[in-house]
Amino acid sequence: TNISTGEEVAIKLECIKTRHPQLHIESRFYKMMQGG
């Protein structure tokens, strides 16, 4: 829960040793979908 707004949030983690990291790609995709 966001302590400032009370809004529920989700956190996605990825192992630092992952051979093919995806979170940075997903982050860009979500920003693009939001118009930013």
PDB file of N, CA and C in Angstrom:
ATOM      1  N   THR A   1       0.842  -1.182   0.000  1.00  0.00           N
ATOM      2  CA  THR A   1       0.000   0.000   0.000  1.00  0.00           C
ATOM      3  C   THR A   1       0.887   1.246   0.000  1.00  0.00           C
ATOM      4  N   ASN A   2       0.557   2.182  -0.876  1.00  0.00           N
ATOM      5  CA  ASN A   2       1.270   3.452  -0.920  1.00  0.00           C
ATOM      6  C   ASN A   2       0.927   4.224   0.344  1.00  0.00           C
ATOM      7  N   ILE A   3       1.929   4.559   1.160  1.00  0.00           N
ATOM      8  CA  ILE A   3       1.646   5.224   2.430  1.00  0.00           C
ATOM      9  C   ILE A   3       1.179   6.664   2.247  1.00  0.00           C
ATOM     10  N   SER A   4       1.432   7.253   1.088  1.00  0.00           N
ATOM     11  CA  SER A   4       0.997   8.627   0.840  1.00  0.00           C
ATOM     12  C   SER A   4      -0.455   8.699   0.398  1.00  0.00           C
ATOM     13  N   THR A   5      -0.883   7.740  -0.441  1.00  0.00           N
ATOM     14  CA  THR A   5      -2.221   7.802  -1.026  1.00  0.00           C
ATOM     15  C   THR A   5      -3.161   6.716  -0.535  1.00  0.00           C
ATOM     16  N   GLY A   6      -2.621   5.657   0.075  1.00  0.00           N
ATOM     17  CA  GLY A   6      -3.451   4.535   0.495  1.00  0.00           C
ATOM     18  C   GLY A   6      -3.798   3.593  -0.648  1.00  0.00           C
ATOM     19  N   GLU A   7      -3.311   3.899  -1.838  1.00  0.00           N
ATOM     20  CA  GLU A   7      -3.592   3.071  -3.012  1.00  0.00           C
ATOM     21  C   GLU A   7      -2.785   1.779  -2.955  1.00  0.00           C
ATOM     22  N   GLU A   8      -3.423   0.662  -3.315  1.00  0.00           N
ATOM     23  CA  GLU A   8      -2.713  -0.611  -3.360  1.00  0.00           C
ATOM     24  C   GLU A   8      -1.793  -0.629  -4.572  1.00  0.00           C
ATOM     25  N   VAL A   9      -0.600  -1.152  -4.381  1.00  0.00           N
ATOM     26  CA  VAL A   9       0.387  -1.232  -5.452  1.00  0.00           C
ATOM     27  C   VAL A   9       0.934  -2.651  -5.540  1.00  0.00           C
ATOM     28  N   ALA A  10       1.561  -2.954  -6.650  1.00  0.00           N
ATOM     29  CA  ALA A  10       2.209  -4.251  -6.839  1.00  0.00           C
ATOM     30  C   ALA A  10       3.692  -4.007  -7.088  1.00  0.00           C
ATOM     31  N   ILE A  11       4.504  -4.912  -6.608  1.00  0.00           N
ATOM     32  CA  ILE A  11       5.946  -4.820  -6.814  1.00  0.00           C
ATOM     33  C   ILE A  11       6.403  -6.094  -7.499  1.00  0.00           C
ATOM     34  N   LYS A  12       7.133  -5.931  -8.574  1.00  0.00           N
ATOM     35  CA  LYS A  12       7.637  -7.084  -9.308  1.00  0.00           C
ATOM     36  C   LYS A  12       9.153  -7.109  -9.164  1.00  0.00           C
ATOM     37  N   LEU A  13       9.683  -8.252  -8.773  1.00  0.00           N
ATOM     38  CA  LEU A  13      11.120  -8.402  -8.585  1.00  0.00           C
ATOM     39  C   LEU A  13      11.684  -9.375  -9.606  1.00  0.00           C
ATOM     40  N   GLU A  14      12.946  -9.186  -9.907  1.00  0.00           N
ATOM     41  CA  GLU A  14      13.626 -10.083 -10.831  1.00  0.00           C
ATOM     42  C   GLU A  14      15.018 -10.357 -10.264  1.00  0.00           C
ATOM     43  N   CYS A  15      15.427 -11.594 -10.285  1.00  0.00           N
ATOM     44  CA  CYS A  15      16.739 -11.979  -9.773  1.00  0.00           C
ATOM     45  C   CYS A  15      17.830 -11.239 -10.551  1.00  0.00           C
ATOM     46  N   ILE A  16      18.790 -10.716  -9.843  1.00  0.00           N
ATOM     47  CA  ILE A  16      19.864  -9.959 -10.490  1.00  0.00           C
ATOM     48  C   ILE A  16      20.714 -10.838 -11.405  1.00  0.00           C
ATOM     49  N   LYS A  17      20.681 -12.148 -11.177  1.00  0.00           N
ATOM     50  CA  LYS A  17      21.466 -13.077 -11.989  1.00  0.00           C
ATOM     51  C   LYS A  17      20.699 -13.606 -13.202  1.00  0.00           C
ATOM     52  N   THR A  18      19.522 -13.079 -13.464  1.00  0.00           N
ATOM     53  CA  THR A  18      18.713 -13.529 -14.589  1.00  0.00           C
ATOM     54  C   THR A  18      19.477 -13.342 -15.898  1.00  0.00           C
ATOM     55  N   ARG A  19      19.483 -14.376 -16.713  1.00  0.00           N
ATOM     56  CA  ARG A  19      20.229 -14.301 -17.979  1.00  0.00           C
ATOM     57  C   ARG A  19      19.578 -13.365 -18.992  1.00  0.00           C
ATOM     58  N   HIS A  20      18.253 -13.305 -18.991  1.00  0.00           N
ATOM     59  CA  HIS A  20      17.532 -12.460 -19.943  1.00  0.00           C
ATOM     60  C   HIS A  20      16.570 -11.560 -19.174  1.00  0.00           C
ATOM     61  N   PRO A  21      17.070 -10.478 -18.580  1.00  0.00           N
ATOM     62  CA  PRO A  21      16.216  -9.602 -17.776  1.00  0.00           C
ATOM     63  C   PRO A  21      15.102  -8.967 -18.606  1.00  0.00           C
ATOM     64  N   GLN A  22      13.929  -8.868 -18.009  1.00  0.00           N
ATOM     65  CA  GLN A  22      12.762  -8.353 -18.716  1.00  0.00           C
ATOM     66  C   GLN A  22      12.165  -7.097 -18.084  1.00  0.00           C
ATOM     67  N   LEU A  23      12.454  -6.835 -16.816  1.00  0.00           N
ATOM     68  CA  LEU A  23      11.777  -5.739 -16.131  1.00  0.00           C
ATOM     69  C   LEU A  23      12.024  -4.382 -16.780  1.00  0.00           C
ATOM     70  N   HIS A  24      13.225  -4.130 -17.268  1.00  0.00           N
ATOM     71  CA  HIS A  24      13.488  -2.839 -17.905  1.00  0.00           C
ATOM     72  C   HIS A  24      12.660  -2.682 -19.179  1.00  0.00           C
ATOM     73  N   ILE A  25      12.446  -3.765 -19.894  1.00  0.00           N
ATOM     74  CA  ILE A  25      11.627  -3.734 -21.107  1.00  0.00           C
ATOM     75  C   ILE A  25      10.163  -3.506 -20.738  1.00  0.00           C
ATOM     76  N   GLU A  26       9.690  -4.214 -19.716  1.00  0.00           N
ATOM     77  CA  GLU A  26       8.309  -4.046 -19.262  1.00  0.00           C
ATOM     78  C   GLU A  26       8.068  -2.626 -18.777  1.00  0.00           C
ATOM     79  N   SER A  27       9.034  -2.066 -18.077  1.00  0.00           N
ATOM     80  CA  SER A  27       8.900  -0.703 -17.572  1.00  0.00           C
ATOM     81  C   SER A  27       8.701   0.289 -18.718  1.00  0.00           C
ATOM     82  N   ARG A  28       9.509   0.166 -19.752  1.00  0.00           N
ATOM     83  CA  ARG A  28       9.366   1.043 -20.924  1.00  0.00           C
ATOM     84  C   ARG A  28       8.004   0.862 -21.583  1.00  0.00           C
ATOM     85  N   PHE A  29       7.563  -0.386 -21.678  1.00  0.00           N
ATOM     86  CA  PHE A  29       6.276  -0.685 -22.296  1.00  0.00           C
ATOM     87  C   PHE A  29       5.132  -0.029 -21.523  1.00  0.00           C
ATOM     88  N   TYR A  30       5.143  -0.170 -20.191  1.00  0.00           N
ATOM     89  CA  TYR A  30       4.071   0.416 -19.380  1.00  0.00           C
ATOM     90  C   TYR A  30       4.071   1.937 -19.471  1.00  0.00           C
ATOM     91  N   LYS A  31       5.255   2.542 -19.495  1.00  0.00           N
ATOM     92  CA  LYS A  31       5.331   3.995 -19.638  1.00  0.00           C
ATOM     93  C   LYS A  31       4.763   4.430 -20.983  1.00  0.00           C
ATOM     94  N   MET A  32       5.074   3.664 -22.036  1.00  0.00           N
ATOM     95  CA  MET A  32       4.573   3.970 -23.371  1.00  0.00           C
ATOM     96  C   MET A  32       3.044   3.864 -23.403  1.00  0.00           C
ATOM     97  N   MET A  33       2.512   2.835 -22.748  1.00  0.00           N
ATOM     98  CA  MET A  33       1.061   2.630 -22.720  1.00  0.00           C
ATOM     99  C   MET A  33       0.343   3.748 -21.962  1.00  0.00           C
ATOM    100  N   GLN A  34       1.039   4.388 -21.014  1.00  0.00           N
ATOM    101  CA  GLN A  34       0.454   5.479 -20.245  1.00  0.00           C
ATOM    102  C   GLN A  34       0.598   6.819 -20.967  1.00  0.00           C
ATOM    103  N   GLY A  35       1.267   6.814 -22.096  1.00  0.00           N
ATOM    104  CA  GLY A  35       1.432   8.038 -22.866  1.00  0.00           C
ATOM    105  C   GLY A  35       2.673   8.823 -22.489  1.00  0.00           C
ATOM    106  N   GLY A  36       3.615   8.213 -21.810  1.00  0.00           N
ATOM    107  CA  GLY A  36       4.821   8.932 -21.390  1.00  0.00           C
ATOM    108  C   GLY A  36       5.995   8.242 -21.791  1.00  0.00           C
TER     109      GLY A  36
END
